[in-house]
Amino acid sequence: MQVLITGITGRVGVQLARNLVSDGHQVRGLVWSADPSVVKLDGLPIDLVEGSLTKAQDVSRAMEGIEVVCHLGAAFQAGGPFTHDDYFQINVGGTFNMLEAAAEQQVKHFFFASTDAIYSKYPAGGLNAPICEDLMPKTPSGWYALSKILGEEMCISYFLSQGVPITIFRFALVVATDEILNFQQFYLSYWQNIYETRTTGAAAKTREQLLQHQGKKLVIARDENGRSYQKHILDVRDLVQAFRVAIGNRQSIGEIFQLAAPTPFVWETTIPYLAQALGVEYIDLNLLEQTPTFYEFDLSKSREQLSYQPQYDIFDTIDYALDCRSGS
């Protein structure tokens, strides 16, 4: 199939492009002029079209002859810095331009990349039930999340009013190459900075305990009751697999799917494994007066309707990250 990928030079886009080419698809990418990251695509038989998501004529030109769209391009939280206007023009306006062109071109499948940032995942005490994409309210905090919700709503509207065959993927936190090794909440220095000015109440006790340690150490983070922190992420390889199984799958049309790893991970098993791999020490600590990280996603819908079978748990992701870092 003829596939257009926006955001093709990003860490997700590059991996997706490589796999779709391997699957026999003809891939085109929309890239901004003089994007230095296009070197990541060297050696791949990909058609690159220069242009901007914010310019309707560029989008229309890139969409010519396209059957499947993977709309990954966006201003996102980890990039930038982006202004409110950037989020609106790129994420909202850009998605509008993409949907308009897709409707005109009568594409066979349009994928929209959304995010778990639209959920309120950090209530006091953590979440006690898995997050289900069709039941969890959308509660945007900040312009990035708001822009993604607006993008989702436009996709659904174009599906209902103009028959654009959309599929919305909500990504958990995506990790690629060696990124998991740098996850800040694993490290002592992160928590020392969080508690640096917290000199009163129960938090002062945690601050004192943190300051007793120095160096590049890891932390098994626990809540006030000793429960290990828990988080659900998404290995980029599992994300790519979701696109591969969903392209052309009629059960995915008009639907929203949460994507994540096979299971969430917990700090109490992850930190000792990572510490041994990195050759560093770790401490075990209850973080007082701190909103915990404790959530997971219900993946039953994506498993049942897409046959999505994520393969990479946190230990696989760490091993892969170590291989990437060593160059093996």
Short mmCIF file of C-alpha atoms in Angstrom, two decimals, residues 52-304:
data_model
loop_
_atom_site.label_atom_id
_atom_site.label_comp_id
_atom_site.label_asym_id
_atom_site.label_seq_id
_atom_site.Cartn_x
_atom_site.Cartn_y
_atom_site.Cartn_z
CA SER A 52 4.57 21.81 6.70
CA LEU A 53 1.49 20.44 8.41
CA THR A 54 0.30 24.01 8.82
CA LYS A 55 0.13 24.61 5.06
CA ALA A 56 -2.85 22.97 3.38
CA GLN A 57 -1.21 22.96 -0.04
CA ASP A 58 1.83 21.06 1.29
CA VAL A 59 -0.38 18.49 2.95
CA SER A 60 -2.49 18.01 -0.19
CA ARG A 61 0.65 17.52 -2.26
CA ALA A 62 2.01 14.91 0.15
CA MET A 63 -1.34 13.09 0.20
CA GLU A 64 -1.59 12.54 -3.56
CA GLY A 65 -2.00 8.84 -4.36
CA ILE A 66 -1.86 7.83 -0.69
CA GLU A 67 -3.98 4.96 0.65
CA VAL A 68 -2.93 4.85 4.32
CA VAL A 69 -1.98 7.77 6.56
CA CYS A 70 0.00 7.46 9.81
CA HIS A 71 -0.31 10.93 11.31
CA LEU A 72 2.45 11.08 13.92
CA GLY A 73 3.66 14.63 13.32
CA ALA A 74 3.01 17.02 16.21
CA ALA A 75 4.41 19.50 18.67
CA PHE A 76 4.83 17.38 21.78
CA GLN A 77 5.73 17.81 25.44
CA ALA A 78 9.27 16.46 25.25
CA GLY A 79 10.16 18.68 22.30
CA GLY A 80 10.04 22.42 21.89
CA PRO A 81 9.69 24.62 23.76
CA PHE A 82 6.33 25.22 22.09
CA THR A 83 3.91 28.08 22.62
CA HIS A 84 0.15 27.68 22.93
CA ASP A 85 -0.11 28.96 19.37
CA ASP A 86 2.39 26.31 18.19
CA TYR A 87 0.27 23.55 19.71
CA PHE A 88 -2.85 24.96 18.08
CA GLN A 89 -1.36 25.61 14.64
CA ILE A 90 0.64 22.36 14.37
CA ASN A 91 -1.47 19.84 16.28
CA VAL A 92 -4.98 21.17 15.73
CA GLY A 93 -4.60 23.07 12.47
CA GLY A 94 -2.23 20.47 11.06
CA THR A 95 -4.62 17.63 11.85
CA PHE A 96 -7.46 19.59 10.24
CA ASN A 97 -5.37 19.94 7.08
CA MET A 98 -4.57 16.24 7.13
CA LEU A 99 -8.21 15.21 7.53
CA GLU A 100 -9.36 17.58 4.80
CA ALA A 101 -6.80 16.14 2.39
CA ALA A 102 -7.62 12.58 3.45
CA ALA A 103 -11.32 13.16 2.78
CA GLU A 104 -10.56 14.64 -0.64
CA GLN A 105 -8.15 11.83 -1.51
CA GLN A 106 -10.56 9.18 -0.12
CA VAL A 107 -7.81 7.36 1.74
CA LYS A 108 -8.47 3.82 2.89
CA HIS A 109 -7.16 4.23 6.45
CA PHE A 110 -6.18 7.23 8.59
CA PHE A 111 -4.30 6.68 11.86
CA PHE A 112 -4.11 9.47 14.43
CA ALA A 113 -1.46 9.34 17.15
CA SER A 114 -2.90 10.44 20.48
CA THR A 115 -1.60 10.14 24.03
CA ASP A 116 -2.30 8.97 27.56
CA ALA A 117 -1.61 12.59 28.63
CA ILE A 118 -5.34 13.19 28.14
CA TYR A 119 -6.07 11.16 31.29
CA SER A 120 -5.74 12.26 34.89
CA LYS A 121 -3.38 9.43 35.91
CA TYR A 122 -2.05 10.83 39.17
CA PRO A 123 -4.81 11.21 41.77
CA ALA A 124 -3.90 11.08 45.44
CA GLY A 125 -3.33 7.45 46.29
CA GLY A 126 -2.95 6.35 42.68
CA LEU A 127 -5.49 4.58 40.45
CA ASN A 128 -6.93 1.34 41.78
CA ALA A 129 -8.56 0.17 38.54
CA PRO A 130 -7.00 -0.21 35.08
CA ILE A 131 -7.60 2.63 32.62
CA CYS A 132 -10.04 1.68 29.87
CA GLU A 133 -9.95 3.92 26.78
CA ASP A 134 -13.74 3.94 26.35
CA LEU A 135 -14.54 4.65 30.01
CA MET A 136 -11.79 6.91 31.38
CA PRO A 137 -12.77 10.60 31.17
CA LYS A 138 -10.61 12.92 29.10
CA THR A 139 -9.22 15.58 31.41
CA PRO A 140 -6.61 17.66 29.59
CA SER A 141 -3.98 19.40 31.66
CA GLY A 142 -2.05 21.79 29.44
CA TRP A 143 -2.08 22.61 25.78
CA TYR A 144 -0.47 19.44 24.49
CA ALA A 145 -3.18 17.21 25.94
CA LEU A 146 -5.89 19.65 24.87
CA SER A 147 -4.57 19.71 21.31
CA LYS A 148 -4.67 15.91 21.17
CA ILE A 149 -8.24 15.79 22.44
CA LEU A 150 -9.25 18.30 19.78
CA GLY A 151 -7.46 16.15 17.21
CA GLU A 152 -9.36 13.07 18.37
CA GLU A 153 -12.68 14.90 18.18
CA MET A 154 -11.95 16.08 14.65
CA CYS A 155 -11.07 12.53 13.59
CA ILE A 156 -14.33 11.17 14.98
CA SER A 157 -16.26 13.99 13.31
CA TYR A 158 -14.67 13.31 9.91
CA PHE A 159 -15.42 9.61 10.32
CA LEU A 160 -19.09 10.24 11.12
CA SER A 161 -19.74 13.10 8.70
CA GLN A 162 -17.48 12.31 5.75
CA GLY A 163 -16.65 8.65 6.14
CA VAL A 164 -12.90 9.11 6.63
CA PRO A 165 -11.82 5.67 7.96
CA ILE A 166 -9.98 6.74 11.10
CA THR A 167 -8.28 4.79 13.88
CA ILE A 168 -7.05 6.56 16.99
CA PHE A 169 -4.09 5.14 18.91
CA ARG A 170 -3.47 6.48 22.40
CA PHE A 171 0.17 5.86 23.23
CA ALA A 172 1.44 5.23 26.71
CA LEU A 173 4.83 6.84 27.41
CA VAL A 174 6.89 5.67 24.44
CA VAL A 175 10.49 4.63 25.00
CA ALA A 176 12.96 3.95 22.22
CA THR A 177 16.66 3.03 21.99
CA ASP A 178 18.26 3.75 25.41
CA GLU A 179 15.67 6.22 26.75
CA ILE A 180 14.44 4.01 29.60
CA LEU A 181 17.93 4.12 31.12
CA ASN A 182 17.52 7.88 31.57
CA PHE A 183 14.03 7.82 33.10
CA GLN A 184 14.33 10.49 35.79
CA GLN A 185 12.05 8.95 38.41
CA PHE A 186 14.46 6.02 38.74
CA TYR A 187 17.26 8.24 40.05
CA LEU A 188 18.19 9.62 43.45
CA SER A 189 19.03 13.06 42.04
CA TYR A 190 15.47 13.48 40.74
CA TRP A 191 13.93 12.90 44.16
CA GLN A 192 16.52 15.06 45.90
CA ASN A 193 15.48 17.93 43.62
CA ILE A 194 11.77 17.27 44.27
CA TYR A 195 12.25 17.38 48.02
CA GLU A 196 14.95 20.07 48.10
CA THR A 197 12.72 22.82 49.51
CA ARG A 198 10.33 20.61 51.45
CA THR A 199 11.58 21.28 54.97
CA THR A 200 8.37 20.99 56.99
CA GLY A 201 5.91 18.23 57.83
CA ALA A 202 6.38 14.57 56.99
CA ALA A 203 8.12 15.46 53.72
CA ALA A 204 11.05 16.80 55.73
CA LYS A 205 11.75 13.25 56.92
CA THR A 206 11.96 12.01 53.34
CA ARG A 207 14.22 14.94 52.47
CA GLU A 208 16.60 14.02 55.28
CA GLN A 209 16.70 10.38 54.16
CA LEU A 210 17.43 11.38 50.58
CA LEU A 211 20.22 13.72 51.60
CA GLN A 212 21.98 10.90 53.44
CA HIS A 213 22.86 9.43 50.05
CA GLN A 214 25.06 10.76 47.28
CA GLY A 215 26.14 9.70 43.83
CA LYS A 216 24.37 8.08 40.90
CA LYS A 217 22.03 5.80 42.80
CA LEU A 218 18.60 4.45 41.96
CA VAL A 219 15.50 4.56 44.15
CA ILE A 220 12.76 2.02 44.72
CA ALA A 221 9.98 4.58 45.05
CA ARG A 222 7.10 3.67 47.35
CA ASP A 223 4.05 5.55 48.55
CA GLU A 224 3.40 6.42 52.18
CA ASN A 225 2.04 2.92 52.83
CA GLY A 226 5.04 1.16 51.31
CA ARG A 227 3.35 0.21 48.03
CA SER A 228 5.78 0.20 45.13
CA TYR A 229 5.23 2.74 42.38
CA GLN A 230 3.74 1.26 39.21
CA LYS A 231 3.74 2.60 35.66
CA HIS A 232 2.73 1.43 32.19
CA ILE A 233 4.92 2.39 29.24
CA LEU A 234 5.20 1.41 25.56
CA ASP A 235 8.26 0.03 23.83
CA VAL A 236 8.53 1.56 20.37
CA ARG A 237 8.74 -1.95 18.88
CA ASP A 238 5.30 -2.81 20.26
CA LEU A 239 3.94 0.49 18.99
CA VAL A 240 5.14 -0.34 15.48
CA GLN A 241 3.56 -3.77 15.74
CA ALA A 242 0.19 -2.15 16.46
CA PHE A 243 0.29 -0.25 13.18
CA ARG A 244 1.35 -3.36 11.29
CA VAL A 245 -1.59 -5.45 12.54
CA ALA A 246 -4.14 -2.63 12.26
CA ILE A 247 -3.52 -1.43 8.69
CA GLY A 248 -6.52 -2.54 6.67
CA ASN A 249 -8.21 -4.15 9.69
CA ARG A 250 -11.88 -3.17 9.38
CA GLN A 251 -12.48 -3.76 13.09
CA SER A 252 -10.18 -0.84 13.85
CA ILE A 253 -12.14 1.73 11.83
CA GLY A 254 -13.86 4.40 13.89
CA GLU A 255 -12.29 3.13 17.10
CA ILE A 256 -9.92 4.31 19.81
CA PHE A 257 -7.28 1.93 21.16
CA GLN A 258 -4.93 2.30 24.11
CA LEU A 259 -1.45 0.93 23.41
CA ALA A 260 1.06 -0.13 26.06
CA ALA A 261 3.46 -2.88 27.10
CA PRO A 262 2.15 -6.38 27.96
CA THR A 263 2.07 -5.42 31.64
CA PRO A 264 2.88 -2.40 33.79
CA PHE A 265 6.14 -2.44 35.71
CA VAL A 266 6.79 -1.85 39.39
CA TRP A 267 9.80 -0.14 40.90
CA GLU A 268 10.47 -2.89 43.46
CA THR A 269 11.45 -5.40 40.77
CA THR A 270 12.67 -3.03 38.07
CA ILE A 271 15.16 -1.04 40.13
CA PRO A 272 17.24 -4.01 41.39
CA TYR A 273 17.39 -5.37 37.82
CA LEU A 274 18.45 -2.01 36.41
CA ALA A 275 20.93 -1.35 39.21
CA GLN A 276 22.68 -4.66 38.55
CA ALA A 277 22.75 -3.96 34.81
CA LEU A 278 24.24 -0.48 35.32
CA GLY A 279 26.53 -1.47 38.16
CA VAL A 280 25.11 1.08 40.60
CA GLU A 281 23.55 0.97 44.07
CA TYR A 282 19.93 1.62 44.97
CA ILE A 283 17.93 2.59 48.02
CA ASP A 284 14.39 1.66 49.06
CA LEU A 285 12.27 4.57 50.28
CA ASN A 286 8.72 5.57 51.19
CA LEU A 287 8.11 9.00 49.65
CA LEU A 288 6.00 10.93 52.14
CA GLU A 289 3.52 13.64 51.12
CA GLN A 290 4.08 12.81 47.45
CA THR A 291 1.42 11.91 44.87
CA PRO A 292 2.44 8.43 43.74
CA THR A 293 2.76 6.99 40.26
CA PHE A 294 0.42 4.01 40.24
CA TYR A 295 -1.60 3.11 37.16
CA GLU A 296 -1.99 0.56 34.39
CA PHE A 297 -3.98 0.22 31.16
CA ASP A 298 -6.65 -2.28 30.22
CA LEU A 299 -5.51 -3.60 26.82
CA SER A 300 -8.39 -6.02 26.28
CA LYS A 301 -9.96 -3.97 23.48
CA SER A 302 -6.79 -3.74 21.39
CA ARG A 303 -6.05 -7.42 22.00
CA GLU A 304 -9.54 -8.58 21.03
#
